[in-house]
PDB file of C-alpha atoms in Angstrom:
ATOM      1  CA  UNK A 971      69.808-159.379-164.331  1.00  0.00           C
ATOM      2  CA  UNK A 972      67.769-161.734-166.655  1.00  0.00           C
ATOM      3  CA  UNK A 973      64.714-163.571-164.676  1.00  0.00           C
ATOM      4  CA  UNK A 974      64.324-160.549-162.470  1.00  0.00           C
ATOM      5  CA  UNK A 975      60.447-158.895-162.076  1.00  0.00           C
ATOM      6  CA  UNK A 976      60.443-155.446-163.888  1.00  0.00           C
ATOM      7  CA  UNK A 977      57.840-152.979-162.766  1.00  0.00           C
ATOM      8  CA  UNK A 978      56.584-150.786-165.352  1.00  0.00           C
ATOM      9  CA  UNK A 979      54.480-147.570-163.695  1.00  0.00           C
ATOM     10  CA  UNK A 980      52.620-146.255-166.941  1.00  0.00           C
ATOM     11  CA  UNK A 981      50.838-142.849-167.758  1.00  0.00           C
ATOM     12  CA  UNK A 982      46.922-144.164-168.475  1.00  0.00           C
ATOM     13  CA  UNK A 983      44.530-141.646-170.197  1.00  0.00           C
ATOM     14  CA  UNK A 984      41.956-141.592-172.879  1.00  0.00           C
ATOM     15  CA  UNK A 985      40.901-138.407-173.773  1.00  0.00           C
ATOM     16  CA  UNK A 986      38.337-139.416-176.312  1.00  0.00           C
ATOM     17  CA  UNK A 987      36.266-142.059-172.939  1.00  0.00           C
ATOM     18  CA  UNK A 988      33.967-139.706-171.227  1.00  0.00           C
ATOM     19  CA  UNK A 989      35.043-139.478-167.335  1.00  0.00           C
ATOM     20  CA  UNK A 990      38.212-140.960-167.787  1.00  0.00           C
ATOM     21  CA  UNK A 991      40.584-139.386-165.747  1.00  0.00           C
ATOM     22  CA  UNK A 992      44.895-139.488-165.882  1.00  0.00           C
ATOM     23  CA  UNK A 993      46.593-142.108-163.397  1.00  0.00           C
ATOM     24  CA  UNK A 994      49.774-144.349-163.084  1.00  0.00           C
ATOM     25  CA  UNK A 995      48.938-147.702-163.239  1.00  0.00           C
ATOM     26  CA  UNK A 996      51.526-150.349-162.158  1.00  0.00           C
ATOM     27  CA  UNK A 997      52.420-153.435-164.081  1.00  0.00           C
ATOM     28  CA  UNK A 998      54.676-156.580-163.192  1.00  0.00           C
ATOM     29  CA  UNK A 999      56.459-158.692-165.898  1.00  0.00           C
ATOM     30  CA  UNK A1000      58.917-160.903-165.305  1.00  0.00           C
ATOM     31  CA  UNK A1001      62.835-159.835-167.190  1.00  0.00           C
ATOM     32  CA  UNK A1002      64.029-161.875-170.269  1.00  0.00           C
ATOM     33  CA  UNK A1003      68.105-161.336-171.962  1.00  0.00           C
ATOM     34  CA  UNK A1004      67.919-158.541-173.846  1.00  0.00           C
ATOM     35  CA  UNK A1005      64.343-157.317-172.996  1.00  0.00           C
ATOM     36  CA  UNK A1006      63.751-153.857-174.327  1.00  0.00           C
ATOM     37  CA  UNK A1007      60.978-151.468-173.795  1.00  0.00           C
ATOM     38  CA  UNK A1008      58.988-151.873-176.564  1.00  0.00           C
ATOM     39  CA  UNK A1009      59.077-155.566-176.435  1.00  0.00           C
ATOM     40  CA  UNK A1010      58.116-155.440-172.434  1.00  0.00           C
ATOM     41  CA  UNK A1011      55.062-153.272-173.604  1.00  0.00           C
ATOM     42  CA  UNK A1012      53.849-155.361-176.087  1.00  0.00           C
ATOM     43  CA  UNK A1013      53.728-158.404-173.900  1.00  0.00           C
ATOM     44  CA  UNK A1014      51.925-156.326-171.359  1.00  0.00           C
ATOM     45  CA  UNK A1015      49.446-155.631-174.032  1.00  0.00           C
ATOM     46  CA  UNK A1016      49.451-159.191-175.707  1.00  0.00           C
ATOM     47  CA  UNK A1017      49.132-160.868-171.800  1.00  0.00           C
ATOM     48  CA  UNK A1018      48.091-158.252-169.350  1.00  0.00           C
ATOM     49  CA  UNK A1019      46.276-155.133-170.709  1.00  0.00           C
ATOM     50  CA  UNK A1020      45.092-155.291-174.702  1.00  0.00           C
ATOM     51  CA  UNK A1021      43.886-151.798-173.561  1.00  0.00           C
ATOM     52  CA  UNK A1022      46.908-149.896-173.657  1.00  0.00           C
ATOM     53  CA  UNK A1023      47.645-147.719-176.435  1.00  0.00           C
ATOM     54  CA  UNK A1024      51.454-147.280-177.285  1.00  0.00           C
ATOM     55  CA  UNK A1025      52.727-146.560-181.222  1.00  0.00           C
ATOM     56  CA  UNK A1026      55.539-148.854-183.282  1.00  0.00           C
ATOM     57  CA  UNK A1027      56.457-149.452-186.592  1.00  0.00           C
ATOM     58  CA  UNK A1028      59.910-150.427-187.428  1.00  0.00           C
ATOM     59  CA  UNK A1029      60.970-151.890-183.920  1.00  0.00           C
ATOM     60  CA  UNK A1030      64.408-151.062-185.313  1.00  0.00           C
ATOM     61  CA  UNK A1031      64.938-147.125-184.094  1.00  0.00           C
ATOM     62  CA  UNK A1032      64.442-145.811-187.811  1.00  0.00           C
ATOM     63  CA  UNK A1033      60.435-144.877-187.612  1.00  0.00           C
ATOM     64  CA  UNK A1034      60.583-142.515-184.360  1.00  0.00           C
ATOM     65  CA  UNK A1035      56.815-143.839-183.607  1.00  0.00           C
ATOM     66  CA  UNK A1036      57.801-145.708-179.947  1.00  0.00           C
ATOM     67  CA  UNK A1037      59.075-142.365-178.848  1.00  0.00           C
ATOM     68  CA  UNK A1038      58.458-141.884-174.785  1.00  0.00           C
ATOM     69  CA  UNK A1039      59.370-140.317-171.316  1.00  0.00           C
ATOM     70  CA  UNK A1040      61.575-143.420-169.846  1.00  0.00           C
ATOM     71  CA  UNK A1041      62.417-143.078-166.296  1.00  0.00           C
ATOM     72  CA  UNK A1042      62.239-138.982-167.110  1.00  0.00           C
ATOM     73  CA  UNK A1043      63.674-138.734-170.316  1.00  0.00           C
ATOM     74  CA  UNK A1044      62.546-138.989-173.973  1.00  0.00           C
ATOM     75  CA  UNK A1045      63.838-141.793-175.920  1.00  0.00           C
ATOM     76  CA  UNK A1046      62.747-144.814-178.398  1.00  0.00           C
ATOM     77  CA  UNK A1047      61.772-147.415-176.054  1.00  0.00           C
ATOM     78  CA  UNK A1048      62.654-149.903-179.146  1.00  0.00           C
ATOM     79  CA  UNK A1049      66.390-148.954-178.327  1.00  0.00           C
ATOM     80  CA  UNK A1050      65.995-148.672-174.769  1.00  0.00           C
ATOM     81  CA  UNK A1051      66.906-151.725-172.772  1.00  0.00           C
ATOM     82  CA  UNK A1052      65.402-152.782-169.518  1.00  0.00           C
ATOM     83  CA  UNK A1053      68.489-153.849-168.065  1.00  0.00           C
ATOM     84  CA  UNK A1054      69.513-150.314-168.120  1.00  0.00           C
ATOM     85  CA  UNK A1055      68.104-149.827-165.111  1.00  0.00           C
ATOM     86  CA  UNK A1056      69.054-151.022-161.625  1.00  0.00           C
ATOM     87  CA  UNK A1057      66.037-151.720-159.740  1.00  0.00           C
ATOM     88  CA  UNK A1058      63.547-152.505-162.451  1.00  0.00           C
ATOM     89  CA  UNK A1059      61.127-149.829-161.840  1.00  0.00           C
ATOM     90  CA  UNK A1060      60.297-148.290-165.181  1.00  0.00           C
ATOM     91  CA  UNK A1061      58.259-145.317-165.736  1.00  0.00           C
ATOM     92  CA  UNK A1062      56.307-144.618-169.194  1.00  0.00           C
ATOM     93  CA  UNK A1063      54.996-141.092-169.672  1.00  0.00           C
ATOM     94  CA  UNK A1064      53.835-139.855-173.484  1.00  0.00           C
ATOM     95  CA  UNK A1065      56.195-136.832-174.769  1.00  0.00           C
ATOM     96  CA  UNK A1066      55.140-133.764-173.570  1.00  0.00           C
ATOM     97  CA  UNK A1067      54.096-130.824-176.610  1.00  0.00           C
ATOM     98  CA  UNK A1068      51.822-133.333-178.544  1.00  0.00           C
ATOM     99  CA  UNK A1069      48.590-133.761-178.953  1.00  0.00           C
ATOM    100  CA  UNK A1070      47.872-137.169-176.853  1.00  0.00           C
ATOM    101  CA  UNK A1071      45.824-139.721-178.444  1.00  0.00           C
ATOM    102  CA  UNK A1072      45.910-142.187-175.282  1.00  0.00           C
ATOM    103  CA  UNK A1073      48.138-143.547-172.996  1.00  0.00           C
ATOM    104  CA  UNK A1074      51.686-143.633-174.142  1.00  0.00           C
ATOM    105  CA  UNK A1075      50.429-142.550-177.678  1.00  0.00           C
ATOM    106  CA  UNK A1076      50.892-138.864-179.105  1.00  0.00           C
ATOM    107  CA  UNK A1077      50.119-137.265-182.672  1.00  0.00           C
ATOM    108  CA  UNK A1078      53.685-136.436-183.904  1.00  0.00           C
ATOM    109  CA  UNK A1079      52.979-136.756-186.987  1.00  0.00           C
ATOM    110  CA  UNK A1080      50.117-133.698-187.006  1.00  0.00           C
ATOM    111  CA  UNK A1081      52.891-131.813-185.262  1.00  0.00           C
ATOM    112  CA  UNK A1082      55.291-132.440-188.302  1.00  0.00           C
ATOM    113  CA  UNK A1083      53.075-132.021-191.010  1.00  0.00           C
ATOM    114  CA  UNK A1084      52.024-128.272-189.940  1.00  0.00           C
ATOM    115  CA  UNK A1085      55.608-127.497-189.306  1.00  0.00           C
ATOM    116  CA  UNK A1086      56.675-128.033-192.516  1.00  0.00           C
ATOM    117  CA  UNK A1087      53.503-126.104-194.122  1.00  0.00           C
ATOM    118  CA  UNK A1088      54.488-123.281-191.833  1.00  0.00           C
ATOM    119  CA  UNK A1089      58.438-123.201-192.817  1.00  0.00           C
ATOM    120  CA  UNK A1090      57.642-124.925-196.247  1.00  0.00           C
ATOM    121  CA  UNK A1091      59.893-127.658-195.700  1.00  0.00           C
ATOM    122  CA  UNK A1092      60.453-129.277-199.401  1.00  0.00           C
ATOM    123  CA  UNK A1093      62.558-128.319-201.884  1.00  0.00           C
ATOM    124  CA  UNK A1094      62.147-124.718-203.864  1.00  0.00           C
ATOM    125  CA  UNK A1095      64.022-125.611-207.118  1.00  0.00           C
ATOM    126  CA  UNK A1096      65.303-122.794-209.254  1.00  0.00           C
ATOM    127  CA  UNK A1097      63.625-121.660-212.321  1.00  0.00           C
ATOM    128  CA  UNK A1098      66.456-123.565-214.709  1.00  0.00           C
ATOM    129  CA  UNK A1099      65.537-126.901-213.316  1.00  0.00           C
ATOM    130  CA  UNK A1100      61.945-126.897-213.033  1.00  0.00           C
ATOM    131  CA  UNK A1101      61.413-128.566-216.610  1.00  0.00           C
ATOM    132  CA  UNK A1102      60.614-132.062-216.068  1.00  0.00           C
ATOM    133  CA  UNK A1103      62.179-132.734-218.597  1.00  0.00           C
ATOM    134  CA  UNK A1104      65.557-131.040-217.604  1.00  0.00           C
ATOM    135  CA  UNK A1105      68.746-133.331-216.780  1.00  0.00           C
ATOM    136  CA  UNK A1106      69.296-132.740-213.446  1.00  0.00           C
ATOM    137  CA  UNK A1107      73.201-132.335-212.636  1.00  0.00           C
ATOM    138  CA  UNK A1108      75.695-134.893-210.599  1.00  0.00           C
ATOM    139  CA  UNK A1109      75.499-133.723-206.752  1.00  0.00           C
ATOM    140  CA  UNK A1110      79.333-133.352-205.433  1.00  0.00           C
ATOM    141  CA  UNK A1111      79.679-135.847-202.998  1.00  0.00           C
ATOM    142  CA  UNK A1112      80.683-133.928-200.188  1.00  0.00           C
ATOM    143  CA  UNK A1113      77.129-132.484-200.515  1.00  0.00           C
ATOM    144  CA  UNK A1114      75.795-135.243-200.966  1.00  0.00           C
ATOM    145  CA  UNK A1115      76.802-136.625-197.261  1.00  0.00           C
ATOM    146  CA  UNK A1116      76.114-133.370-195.736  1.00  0.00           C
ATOM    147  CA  UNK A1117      72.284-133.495-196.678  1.00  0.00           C
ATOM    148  CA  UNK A1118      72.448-137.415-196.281  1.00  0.00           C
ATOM    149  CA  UNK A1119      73.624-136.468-192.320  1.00  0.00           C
ATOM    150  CA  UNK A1120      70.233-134.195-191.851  1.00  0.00           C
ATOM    151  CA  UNK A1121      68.086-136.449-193.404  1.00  0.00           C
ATOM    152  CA  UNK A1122      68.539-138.988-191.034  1.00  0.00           C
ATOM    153  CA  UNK A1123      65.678-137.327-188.826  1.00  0.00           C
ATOM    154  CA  UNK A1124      63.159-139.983-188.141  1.00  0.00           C
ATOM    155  CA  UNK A1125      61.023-137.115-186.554  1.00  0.00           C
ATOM    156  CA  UNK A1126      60.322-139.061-183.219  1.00  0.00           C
ATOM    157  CA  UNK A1127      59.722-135.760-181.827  1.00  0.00           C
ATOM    158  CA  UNK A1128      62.253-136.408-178.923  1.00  0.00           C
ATOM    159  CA  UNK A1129      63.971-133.273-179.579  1.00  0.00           C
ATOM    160  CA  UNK A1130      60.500-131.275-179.207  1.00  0.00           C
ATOM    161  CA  UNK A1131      59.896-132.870-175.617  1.00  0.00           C
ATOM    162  CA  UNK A1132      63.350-132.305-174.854  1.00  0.00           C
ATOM    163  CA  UNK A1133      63.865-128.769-175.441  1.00  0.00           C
ATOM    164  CA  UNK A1134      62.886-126.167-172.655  1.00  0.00           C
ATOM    165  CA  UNK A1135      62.232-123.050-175.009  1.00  0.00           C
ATOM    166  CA  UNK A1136      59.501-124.899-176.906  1.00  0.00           C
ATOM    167  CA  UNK A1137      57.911-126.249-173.358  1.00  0.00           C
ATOM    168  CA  UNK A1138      57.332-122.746-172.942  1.00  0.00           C
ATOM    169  CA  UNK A1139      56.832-120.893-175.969  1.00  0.00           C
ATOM    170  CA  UNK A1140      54.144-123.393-177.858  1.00  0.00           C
ATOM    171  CA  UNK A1141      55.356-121.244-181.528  1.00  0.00           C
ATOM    172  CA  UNK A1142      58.803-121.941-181.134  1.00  0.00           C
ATOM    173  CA  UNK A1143      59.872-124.118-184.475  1.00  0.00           C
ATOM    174  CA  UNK A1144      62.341-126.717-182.038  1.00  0.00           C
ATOM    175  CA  UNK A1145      65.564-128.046-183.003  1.00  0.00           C
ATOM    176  CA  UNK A1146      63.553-130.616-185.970  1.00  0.00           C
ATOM    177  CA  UNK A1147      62.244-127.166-187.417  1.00  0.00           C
ATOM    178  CA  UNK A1148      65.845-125.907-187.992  1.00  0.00           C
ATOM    179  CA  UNK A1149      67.547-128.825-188.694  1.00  0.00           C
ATOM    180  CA  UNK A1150      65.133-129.607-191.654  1.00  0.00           C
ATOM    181  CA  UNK A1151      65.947-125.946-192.815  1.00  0.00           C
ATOM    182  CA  UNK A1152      69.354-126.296-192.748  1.00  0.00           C
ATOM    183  CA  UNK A1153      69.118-129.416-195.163  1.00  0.00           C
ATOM    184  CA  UNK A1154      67.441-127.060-197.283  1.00  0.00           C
ATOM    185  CA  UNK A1155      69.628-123.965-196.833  1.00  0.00           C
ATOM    186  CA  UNK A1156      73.059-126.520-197.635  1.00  0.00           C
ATOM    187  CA  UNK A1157      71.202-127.639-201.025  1.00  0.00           C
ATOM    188  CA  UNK A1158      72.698-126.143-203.784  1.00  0.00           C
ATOM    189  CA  UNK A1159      69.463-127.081-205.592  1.00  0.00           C
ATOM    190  CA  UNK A1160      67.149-124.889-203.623  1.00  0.00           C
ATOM    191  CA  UNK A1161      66.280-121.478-205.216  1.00  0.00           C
ATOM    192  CA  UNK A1162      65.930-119.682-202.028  1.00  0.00           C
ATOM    193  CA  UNK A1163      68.673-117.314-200.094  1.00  0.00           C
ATOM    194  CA  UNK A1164      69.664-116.709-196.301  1.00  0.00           C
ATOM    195  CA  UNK A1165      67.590-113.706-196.655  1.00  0.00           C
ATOM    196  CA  UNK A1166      64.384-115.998-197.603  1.00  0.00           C
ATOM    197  CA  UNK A1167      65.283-118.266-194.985  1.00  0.00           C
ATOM    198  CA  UNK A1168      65.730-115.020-192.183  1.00  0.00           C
ATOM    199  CA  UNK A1169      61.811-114.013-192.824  1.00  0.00           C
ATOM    200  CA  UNK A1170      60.818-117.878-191.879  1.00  0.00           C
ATOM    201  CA  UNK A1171      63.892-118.394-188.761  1.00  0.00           C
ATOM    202  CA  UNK A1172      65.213-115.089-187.988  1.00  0.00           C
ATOM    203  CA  UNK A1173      63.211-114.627-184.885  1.00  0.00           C
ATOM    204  CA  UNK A1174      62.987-115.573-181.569  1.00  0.00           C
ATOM    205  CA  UNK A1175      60.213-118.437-182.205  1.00  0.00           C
ATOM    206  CA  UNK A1176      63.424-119.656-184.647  1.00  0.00           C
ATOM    207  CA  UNK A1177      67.103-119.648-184.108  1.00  0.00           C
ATOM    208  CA  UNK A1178      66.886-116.519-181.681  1.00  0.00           C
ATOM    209  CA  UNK A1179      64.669-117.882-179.361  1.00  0.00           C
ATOM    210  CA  UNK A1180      67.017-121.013-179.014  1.00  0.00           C
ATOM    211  CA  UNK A1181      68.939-121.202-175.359  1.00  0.00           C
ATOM    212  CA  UNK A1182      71.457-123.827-175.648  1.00  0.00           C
ATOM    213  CA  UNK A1183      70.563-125.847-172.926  1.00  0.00           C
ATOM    214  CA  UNK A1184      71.265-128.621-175.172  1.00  0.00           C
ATOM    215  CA  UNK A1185      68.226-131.090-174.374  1.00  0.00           C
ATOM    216  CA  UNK A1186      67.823-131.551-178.336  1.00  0.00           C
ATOM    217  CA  UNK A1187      71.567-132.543-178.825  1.00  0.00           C
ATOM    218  CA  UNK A1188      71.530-134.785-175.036  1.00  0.00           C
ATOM    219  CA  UNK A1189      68.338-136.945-176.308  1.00  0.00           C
ATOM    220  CA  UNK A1190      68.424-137.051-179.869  1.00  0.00           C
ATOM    221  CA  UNK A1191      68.581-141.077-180.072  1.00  0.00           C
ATOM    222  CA  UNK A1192      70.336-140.546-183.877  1.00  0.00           C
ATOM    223  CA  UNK A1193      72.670-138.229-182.611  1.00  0.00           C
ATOM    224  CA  UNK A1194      72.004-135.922-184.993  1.00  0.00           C
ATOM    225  CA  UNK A1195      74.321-133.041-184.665  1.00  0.00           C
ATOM    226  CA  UNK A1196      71.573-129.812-183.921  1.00  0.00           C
ATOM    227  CA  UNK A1197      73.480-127.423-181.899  1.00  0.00           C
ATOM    228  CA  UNK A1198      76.282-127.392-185.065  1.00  0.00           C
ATOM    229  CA  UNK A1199      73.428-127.067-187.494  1.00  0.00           C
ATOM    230  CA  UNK A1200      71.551-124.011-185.026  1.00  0.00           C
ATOM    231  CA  UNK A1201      74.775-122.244-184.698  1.00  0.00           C
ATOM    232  CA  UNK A1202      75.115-122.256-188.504  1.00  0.00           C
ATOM    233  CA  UNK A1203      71.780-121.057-188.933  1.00  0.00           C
ATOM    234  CA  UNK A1204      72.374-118.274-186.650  1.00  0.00           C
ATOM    235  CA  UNK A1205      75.422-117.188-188.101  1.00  0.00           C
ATOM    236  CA  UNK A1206      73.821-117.399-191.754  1.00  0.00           C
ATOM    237  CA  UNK A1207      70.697-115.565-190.651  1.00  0.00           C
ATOM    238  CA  UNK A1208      73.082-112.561-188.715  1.00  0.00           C
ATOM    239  CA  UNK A1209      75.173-111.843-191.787  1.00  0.00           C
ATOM    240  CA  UNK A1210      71.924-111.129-193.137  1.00  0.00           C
ATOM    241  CA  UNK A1211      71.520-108.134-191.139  1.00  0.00           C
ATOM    242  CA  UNK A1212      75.063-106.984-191.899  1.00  0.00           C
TER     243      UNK A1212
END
């Protein structure tokens, strides 16, 4: 479908102009093998529009920053190809929950930053290991890969757009919230227990409030597994109350 003309209908705002107001705005550019998203944007902005405000970093899917509502879903549009769709109209939307800074641009990374001073998302270490000067001890390696599996978050914030609960109730921690707490809960490293981890998640703005409609697990462009690591959470956190 190379050579094709792609039209991209794109979310236009800038909340900090006085009297602007939202609209879609169309755009034509013409298809080239392999196109993706992010590279059709910045040729709109390089030959069309230097105006319009979209976020990268990495262009490799490993810095979350070109997160976006494609054709109705969030997704990296740096791993999104334009040949994906059919009949080469493309819609851009910013993700929904954020703070917008403009256009297709949001403030993720305010988001994440105040969730992890609200759940304390870093490691507690237990009073043995908190010399300095302490030799820390050889992880097992099946550990080891299980943390290594959660940390591969790029916190894109595509599982916060995604998920229906948190569209609704704005204090709801979202799939990222959990899955960053269940790194911490599997680390045999961290000081605190299920129960210290219940007072922070064991509520309905944390696991409880969850309902499985699986828009986290659907989107998530690493695949990260976040219904297995909820469920896990929830059963931890009920034994609690046993």
């Amino acid at each position: 479908m190379s050579g094709r003309t792609l039209t991209f209908r794109i979310f236009r705002y800038d909340p900090q102009q006085a009297g602007d107001k939202p609209q879609m705005v169309d755009y034509q550019l013409q298809e080239t093998p392999g196109m993706t998203v992010f590279i059709a944007l910045n040729h709109l902005r390089e030959e069309q529009d230097p105006s319009l405000q979209f976020d990268f970093v990495c262009r490799a899917g490993i810095c979350g920053s070109c997160a976006m509502v494609i054709n109705g879903f969030p997704t990296l549009a740096c791993r999104t190809l334009t040949a994906k769709y059919p009949d080469g109209l493309i819609t851009l939307m910013p993700l929904p929950g954020f703070e917008l800074i403009g256009d297709l641009s949001v403030n993720t990374g305010k988001f994440m930053r105040e969730l992890a001073e609200r759940l304390k998302l870093w490691l507690h270490p237990k009073p043995d290991q908190q010399d300095i000067h302490h030799l820390e001890a050889p992880m097992d390696p099946e550990e080891a890969a299980r943390l290594y599996e959660l940390e591969r978050c790029v916190e894109c914030g595509v599982c916060v757009s995604a998920c229906a609960t948190k569209q609704m109730r704005d204090t709801f921690v979202g799939a990222v919230g959990m899955m960053k707490i269940a790194r911490f809960e599997l680390d045999s490293r961290d000081a605190r227990s299920a129960e210290d981890f219940y007072h922070v998640i064991g509520n309905q703005d944390g696991v409880f409030g969850c309902m499985t409609l699986l828009g986290c697990q659907d989107n998530c462009p690493k695949d990260l597994p976040h219904m297995q690591q909820i469920a896990y959470l929830r059963r931890k956190m009920a034994s609690t109350l046993l």
